[in-house]
GROMACS .gro file of C-alpha atoms in nm:
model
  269
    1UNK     CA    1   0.425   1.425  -1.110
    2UNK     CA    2   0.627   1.398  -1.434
    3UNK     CA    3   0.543   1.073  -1.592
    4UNK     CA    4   0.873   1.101  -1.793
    5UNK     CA    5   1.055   1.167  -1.498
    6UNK     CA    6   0.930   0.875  -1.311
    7UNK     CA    7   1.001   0.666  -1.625
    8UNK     CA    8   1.354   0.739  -1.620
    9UNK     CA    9   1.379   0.707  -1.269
   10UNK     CA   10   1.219   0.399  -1.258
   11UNK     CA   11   1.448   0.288  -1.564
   12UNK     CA   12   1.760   0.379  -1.295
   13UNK     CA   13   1.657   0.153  -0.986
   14UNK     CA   14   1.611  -0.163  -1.210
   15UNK     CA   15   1.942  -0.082  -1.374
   16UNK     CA   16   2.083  -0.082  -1.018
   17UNK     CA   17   1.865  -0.320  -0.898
   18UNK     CA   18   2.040  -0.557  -1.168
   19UNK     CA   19   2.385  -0.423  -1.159
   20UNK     CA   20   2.391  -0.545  -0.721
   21UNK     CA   21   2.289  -0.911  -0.884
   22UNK     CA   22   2.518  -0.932  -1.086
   23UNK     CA   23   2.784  -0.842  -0.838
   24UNK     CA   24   2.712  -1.033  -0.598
   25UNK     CA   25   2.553  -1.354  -0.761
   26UNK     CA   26   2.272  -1.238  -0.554
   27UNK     CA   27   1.877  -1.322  -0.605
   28UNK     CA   28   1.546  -1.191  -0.645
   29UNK     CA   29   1.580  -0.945  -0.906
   30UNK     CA   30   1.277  -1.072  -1.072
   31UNK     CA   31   1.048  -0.945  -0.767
   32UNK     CA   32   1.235  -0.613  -0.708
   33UNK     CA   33   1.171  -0.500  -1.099
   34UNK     CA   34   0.816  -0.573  -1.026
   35UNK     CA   35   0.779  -0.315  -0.775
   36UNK     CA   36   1.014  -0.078  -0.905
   37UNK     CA   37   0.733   0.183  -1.084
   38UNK     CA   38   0.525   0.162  -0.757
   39UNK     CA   39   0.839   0.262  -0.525
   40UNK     CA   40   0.876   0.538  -0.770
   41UNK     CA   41   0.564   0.687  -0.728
   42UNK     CA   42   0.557   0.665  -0.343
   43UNK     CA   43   0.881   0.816  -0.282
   44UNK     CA   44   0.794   1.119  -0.540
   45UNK     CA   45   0.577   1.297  -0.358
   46UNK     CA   46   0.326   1.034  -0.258
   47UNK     CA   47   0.454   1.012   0.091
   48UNK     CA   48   0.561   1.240   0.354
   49UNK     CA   49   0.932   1.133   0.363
   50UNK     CA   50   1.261   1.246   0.315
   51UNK     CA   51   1.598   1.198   0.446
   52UNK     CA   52   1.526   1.521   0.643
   53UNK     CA   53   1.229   1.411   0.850
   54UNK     CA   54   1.321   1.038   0.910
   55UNK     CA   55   1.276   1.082   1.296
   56UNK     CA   56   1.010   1.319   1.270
   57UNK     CA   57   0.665   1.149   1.444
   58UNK     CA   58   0.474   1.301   1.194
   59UNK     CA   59   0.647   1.130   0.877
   60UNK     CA   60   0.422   0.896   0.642
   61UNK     CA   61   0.566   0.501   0.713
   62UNK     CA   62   0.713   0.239   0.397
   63UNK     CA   63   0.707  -0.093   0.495
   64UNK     CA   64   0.835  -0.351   0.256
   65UNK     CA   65   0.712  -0.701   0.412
   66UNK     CA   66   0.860  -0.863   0.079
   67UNK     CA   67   1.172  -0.782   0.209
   68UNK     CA   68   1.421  -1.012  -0.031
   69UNK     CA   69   1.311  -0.764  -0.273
   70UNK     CA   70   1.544  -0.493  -0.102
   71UNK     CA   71   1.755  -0.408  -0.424
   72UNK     CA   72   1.484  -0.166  -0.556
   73UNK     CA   73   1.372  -0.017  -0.187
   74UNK     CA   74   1.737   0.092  -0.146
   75UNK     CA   75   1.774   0.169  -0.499
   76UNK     CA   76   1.520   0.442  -0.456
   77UNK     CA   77   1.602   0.576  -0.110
   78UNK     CA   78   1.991   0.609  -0.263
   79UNK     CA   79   1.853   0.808  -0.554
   80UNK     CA   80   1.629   1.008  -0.315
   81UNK     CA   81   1.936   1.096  -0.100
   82UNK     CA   82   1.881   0.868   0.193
   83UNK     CA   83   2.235   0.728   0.148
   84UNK     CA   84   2.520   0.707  -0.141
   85UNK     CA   85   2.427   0.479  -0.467
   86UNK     CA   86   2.799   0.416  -0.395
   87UNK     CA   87   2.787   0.295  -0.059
   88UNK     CA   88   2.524   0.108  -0.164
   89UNK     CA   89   2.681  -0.019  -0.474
   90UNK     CA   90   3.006  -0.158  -0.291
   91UNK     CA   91   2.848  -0.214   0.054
   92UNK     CA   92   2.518  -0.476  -0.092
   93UNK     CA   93   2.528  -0.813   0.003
   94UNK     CA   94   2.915  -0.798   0.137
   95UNK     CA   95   3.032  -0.916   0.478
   96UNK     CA   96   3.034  -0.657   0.729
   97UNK     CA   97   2.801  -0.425   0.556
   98UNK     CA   98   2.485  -0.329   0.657
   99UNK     CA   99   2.310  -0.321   0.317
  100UNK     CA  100   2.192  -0.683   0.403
  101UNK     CA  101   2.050  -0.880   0.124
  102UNK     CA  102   1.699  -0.895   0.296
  103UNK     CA  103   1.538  -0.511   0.386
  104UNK     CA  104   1.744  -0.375   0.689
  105UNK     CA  105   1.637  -0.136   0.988
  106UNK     CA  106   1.976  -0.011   1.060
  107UNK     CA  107   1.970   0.199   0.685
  108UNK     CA  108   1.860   0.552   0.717
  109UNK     CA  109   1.479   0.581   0.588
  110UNK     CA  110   1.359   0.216   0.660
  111UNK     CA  111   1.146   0.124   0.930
  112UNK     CA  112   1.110  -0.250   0.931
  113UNK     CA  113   1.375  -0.501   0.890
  114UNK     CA  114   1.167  -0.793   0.720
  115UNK     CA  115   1.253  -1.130   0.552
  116UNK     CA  116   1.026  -1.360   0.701
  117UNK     CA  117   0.713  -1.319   0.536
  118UNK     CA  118   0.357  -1.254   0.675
  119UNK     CA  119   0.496  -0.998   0.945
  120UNK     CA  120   0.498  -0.649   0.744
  121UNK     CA  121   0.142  -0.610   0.773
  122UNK     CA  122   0.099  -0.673   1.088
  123UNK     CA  123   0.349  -0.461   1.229
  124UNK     CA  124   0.193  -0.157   0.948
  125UNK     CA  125  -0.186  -0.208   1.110
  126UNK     CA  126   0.014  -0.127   1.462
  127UNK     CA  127   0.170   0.143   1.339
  128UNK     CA  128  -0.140   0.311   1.178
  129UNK     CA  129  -0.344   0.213   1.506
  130UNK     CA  130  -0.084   0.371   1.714
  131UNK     CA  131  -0.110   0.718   1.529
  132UNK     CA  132  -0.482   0.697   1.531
  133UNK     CA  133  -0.444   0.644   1.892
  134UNK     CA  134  -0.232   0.934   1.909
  135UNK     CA  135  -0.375   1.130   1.742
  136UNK     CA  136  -0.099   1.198   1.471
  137UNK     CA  137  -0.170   1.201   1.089
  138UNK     CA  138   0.042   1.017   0.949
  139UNK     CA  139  -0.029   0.758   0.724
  140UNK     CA  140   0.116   0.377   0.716
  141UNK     CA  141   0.235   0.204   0.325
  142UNK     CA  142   0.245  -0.138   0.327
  143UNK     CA  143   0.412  -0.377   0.061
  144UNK     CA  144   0.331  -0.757   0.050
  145UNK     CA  145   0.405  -0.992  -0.234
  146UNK     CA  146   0.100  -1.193  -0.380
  147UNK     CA  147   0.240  -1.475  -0.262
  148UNK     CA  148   0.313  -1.388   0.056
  149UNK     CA  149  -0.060  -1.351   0.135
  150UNK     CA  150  -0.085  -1.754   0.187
  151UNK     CA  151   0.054  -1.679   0.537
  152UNK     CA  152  -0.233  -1.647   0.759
  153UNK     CA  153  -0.118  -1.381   0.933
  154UNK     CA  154  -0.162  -1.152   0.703
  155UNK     CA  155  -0.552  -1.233   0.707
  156UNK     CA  156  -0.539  -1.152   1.097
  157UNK     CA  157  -0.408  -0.841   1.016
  158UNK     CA  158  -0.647  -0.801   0.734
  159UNK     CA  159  -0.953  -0.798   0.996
  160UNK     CA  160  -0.755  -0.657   1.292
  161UNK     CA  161  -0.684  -0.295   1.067
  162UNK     CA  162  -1.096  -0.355   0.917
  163UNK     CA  163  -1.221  -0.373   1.278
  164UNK     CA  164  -1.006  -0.064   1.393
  165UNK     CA  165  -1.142   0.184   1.047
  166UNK     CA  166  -0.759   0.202   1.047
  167UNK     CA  167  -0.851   0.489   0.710
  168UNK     CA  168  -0.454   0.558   0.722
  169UNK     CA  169  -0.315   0.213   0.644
  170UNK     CA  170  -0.247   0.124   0.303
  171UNK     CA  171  -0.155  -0.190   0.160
  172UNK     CA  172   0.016  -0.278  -0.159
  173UNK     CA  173  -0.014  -0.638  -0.370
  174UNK     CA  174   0.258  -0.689  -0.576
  175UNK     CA  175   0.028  -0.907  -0.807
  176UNK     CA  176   0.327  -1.058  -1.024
  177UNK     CA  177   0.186  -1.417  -1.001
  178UNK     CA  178   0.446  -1.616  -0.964
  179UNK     CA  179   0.593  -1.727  -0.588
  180UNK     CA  180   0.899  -1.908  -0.494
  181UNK     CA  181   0.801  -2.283  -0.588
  182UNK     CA  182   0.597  -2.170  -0.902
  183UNK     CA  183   0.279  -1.978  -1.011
  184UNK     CA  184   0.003  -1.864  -0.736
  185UNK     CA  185  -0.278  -1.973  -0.902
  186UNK     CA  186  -0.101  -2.341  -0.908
  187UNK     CA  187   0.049  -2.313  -0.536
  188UNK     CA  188  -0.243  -2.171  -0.355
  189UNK     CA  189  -0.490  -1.990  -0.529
  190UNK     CA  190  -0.632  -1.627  -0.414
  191UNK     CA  191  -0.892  -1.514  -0.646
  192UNK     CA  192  -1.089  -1.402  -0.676
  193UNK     CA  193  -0.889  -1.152  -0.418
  194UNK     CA  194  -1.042  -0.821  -0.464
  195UNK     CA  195  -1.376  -0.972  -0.346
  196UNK     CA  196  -1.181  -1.148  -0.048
  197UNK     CA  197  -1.081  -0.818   0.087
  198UNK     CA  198  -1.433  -0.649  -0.035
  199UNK     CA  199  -1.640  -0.909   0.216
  200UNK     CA  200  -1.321  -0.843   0.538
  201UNK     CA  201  -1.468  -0.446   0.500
  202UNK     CA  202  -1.177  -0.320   0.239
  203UNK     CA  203  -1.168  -0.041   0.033
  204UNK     CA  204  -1.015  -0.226  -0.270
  205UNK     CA  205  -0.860  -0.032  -0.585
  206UNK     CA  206  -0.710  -0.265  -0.882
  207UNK     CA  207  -0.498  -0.138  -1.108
  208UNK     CA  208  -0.233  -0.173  -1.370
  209UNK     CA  209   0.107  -0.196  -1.101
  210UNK     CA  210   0.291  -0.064  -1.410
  211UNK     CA  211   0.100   0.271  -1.563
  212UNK     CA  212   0.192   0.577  -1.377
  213UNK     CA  213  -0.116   0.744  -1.345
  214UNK     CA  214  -0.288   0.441  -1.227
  215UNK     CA  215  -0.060   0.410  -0.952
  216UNK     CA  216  -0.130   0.795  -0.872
  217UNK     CA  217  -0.479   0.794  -0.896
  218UNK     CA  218  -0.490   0.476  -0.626
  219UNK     CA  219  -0.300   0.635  -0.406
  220UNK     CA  220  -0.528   0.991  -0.441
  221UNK     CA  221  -0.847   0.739  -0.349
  222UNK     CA  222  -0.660   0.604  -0.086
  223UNK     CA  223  -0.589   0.948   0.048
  224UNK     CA  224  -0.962   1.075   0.049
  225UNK     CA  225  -1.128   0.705   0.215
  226UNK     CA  226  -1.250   0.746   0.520
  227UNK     CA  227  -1.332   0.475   0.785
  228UNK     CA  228  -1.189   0.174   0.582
  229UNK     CA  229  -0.813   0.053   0.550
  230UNK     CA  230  -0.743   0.045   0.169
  231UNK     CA  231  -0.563  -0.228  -0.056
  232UNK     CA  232  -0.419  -0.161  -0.385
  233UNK     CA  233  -0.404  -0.453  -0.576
  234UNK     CA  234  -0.103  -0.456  -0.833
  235UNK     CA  235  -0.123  -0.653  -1.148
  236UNK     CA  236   0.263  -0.697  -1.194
  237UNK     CA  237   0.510  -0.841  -1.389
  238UNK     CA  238   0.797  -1.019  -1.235
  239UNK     CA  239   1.128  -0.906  -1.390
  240UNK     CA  240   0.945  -0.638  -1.586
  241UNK     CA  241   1.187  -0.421  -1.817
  242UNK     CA  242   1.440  -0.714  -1.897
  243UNK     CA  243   1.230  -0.928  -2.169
  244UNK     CA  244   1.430  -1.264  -2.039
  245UNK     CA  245   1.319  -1.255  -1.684
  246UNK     CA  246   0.931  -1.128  -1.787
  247UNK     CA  247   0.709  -1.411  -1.648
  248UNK     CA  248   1.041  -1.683  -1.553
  249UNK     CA  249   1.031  -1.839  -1.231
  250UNK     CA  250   1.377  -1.866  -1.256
  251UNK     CA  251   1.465  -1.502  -1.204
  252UNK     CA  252   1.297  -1.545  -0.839
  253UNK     CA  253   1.658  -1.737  -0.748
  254UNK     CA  254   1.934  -1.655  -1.017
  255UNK     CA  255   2.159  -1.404  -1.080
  256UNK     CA  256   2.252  -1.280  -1.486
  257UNK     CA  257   2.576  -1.390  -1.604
  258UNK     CA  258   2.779  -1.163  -1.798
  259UNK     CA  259   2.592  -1.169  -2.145
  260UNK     CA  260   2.286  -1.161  -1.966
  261UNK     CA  261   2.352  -0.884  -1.753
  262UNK     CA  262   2.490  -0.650  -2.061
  263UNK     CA  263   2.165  -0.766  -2.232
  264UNK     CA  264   1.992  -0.610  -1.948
  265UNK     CA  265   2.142  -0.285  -1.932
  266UNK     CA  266   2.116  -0.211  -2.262
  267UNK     CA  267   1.708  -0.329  -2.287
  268UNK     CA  268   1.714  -0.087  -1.981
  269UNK     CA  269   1.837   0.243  -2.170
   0.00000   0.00000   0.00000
């Protein structure tokens, strides 16, 4: 992979990711620039996907459980030719459309409408477990926000994939530290986490969610671990590229006025 190329690219789906905010005084663009250079990476050669194969059995599976953090995920799949950025552009977060403003099944490339949180995971561990089962090869990428992981579903999951060697199940933290009513560490603390998911019988990788060939190298362990599910643990920045959302709670709910949004475009050049 071109680390210039998936600079610009990323550059593109938070310029879009902003651009469906402001245009529909819609929310959480703080948590979909977060992911944005991770998305990147996956659908660049990462995965077995394309809008070609989207029924083949055989394809690798994306599920984003953050799923009010759709602007990026559909950013990505429009710019990989899943559907139009302008379909996209004038159907987001409008009545009648199906470019809902929480991730949506009935878009070509997604598997897993999602919203309420603490369900992705679970639903990925019974995906992977049905192609072991199978006996397919695909593998099963899994996106949860780091504040999402205070549902305790996610830690039935977490031993229910461990128990089951599920090898080609991948999960992603979105480690951006700060959750709907404030910071993790001050709503419900996880670390340390790597060593949580170390004693449930993880393969655990922790990286920089924002340096390219971090992200690639995770992904290449992840690929050659054998008998263990794997988490990725992201060390994020909410609203990353725009320099007044970096670190603000407040970008979890609002949507940039005018000045703000023109401030964002150009910091996103």
């Amino acid at each position: 992979m071109n680390i210039n190329n998936l600079n610009e690219l990323a550059k593109k789906i938070r310029r879009l990711s902003v651009t469906m905010a402001y245009n529909t005084n819609t929310s959480h663009t703080g948590g979909a620039l977060s992911i944005a250079d991770i998305l990147v990476v996956l659908y660049s050669g990462v995965m077995n996907i394309s809008p070609e194969i989207t029924e083949d059995p055989n394809r690798d599976r994306f599920v984003l459980s953050k799923g009010h953090c759709c602007a990026s995920l559909y950013s990505v799949l429009a710019l990989k030719g899943f559907f139009e950025v302008e379909q996209m552009m004038k159907g987001y977060g409008r009545d009648g459309s199906q470019f809902f403003t929480h991730v949506s099944h009935k878009l070509n490339g997604i598997e897993l409408s999602t919203g309420s949180l603490g369900h992705g995971l679970s639903v990925s561990a019974g995906m992977a477990l049905g192609a072991k089962s199978q006996n397919i090869s695909y593998n099963v990428y899994c996106l949860v926000g780091d504040g999402e992981l205070d549902e305790g579903s996610n830690w039935e999951a977490i031993m229910f994939a461990a128990h089951h060697k599920l090898d080609n199940l991948c999960l992603i933290v979105d480690k951006n530290k700060i959750q709907a009513l404030g910071n993790t560490k001050d709503v419900l603390s996880l670390d340390p986490l790597d060593d949580k998911f170390k004693a449930f019988q993880w393969n655990v990788i922790s990286i920089d969610g924002h340096n390219f060939e971090s992200i690639i190298n995770a992904f290449e362990k992840f690929k050659n671990t054998t008998e263990k599910p794997t988490v990725i643990i992201c060390s994020t920045i909410k609203g990353k590229g725009v320099s007044y959302m970096e670190n603000s709670l407040k970008w979890h709910y609002s949507a940039p006025n005018e000045e703000l949004f023109n401030q964002a475009l150009e910091e996103l050049k």
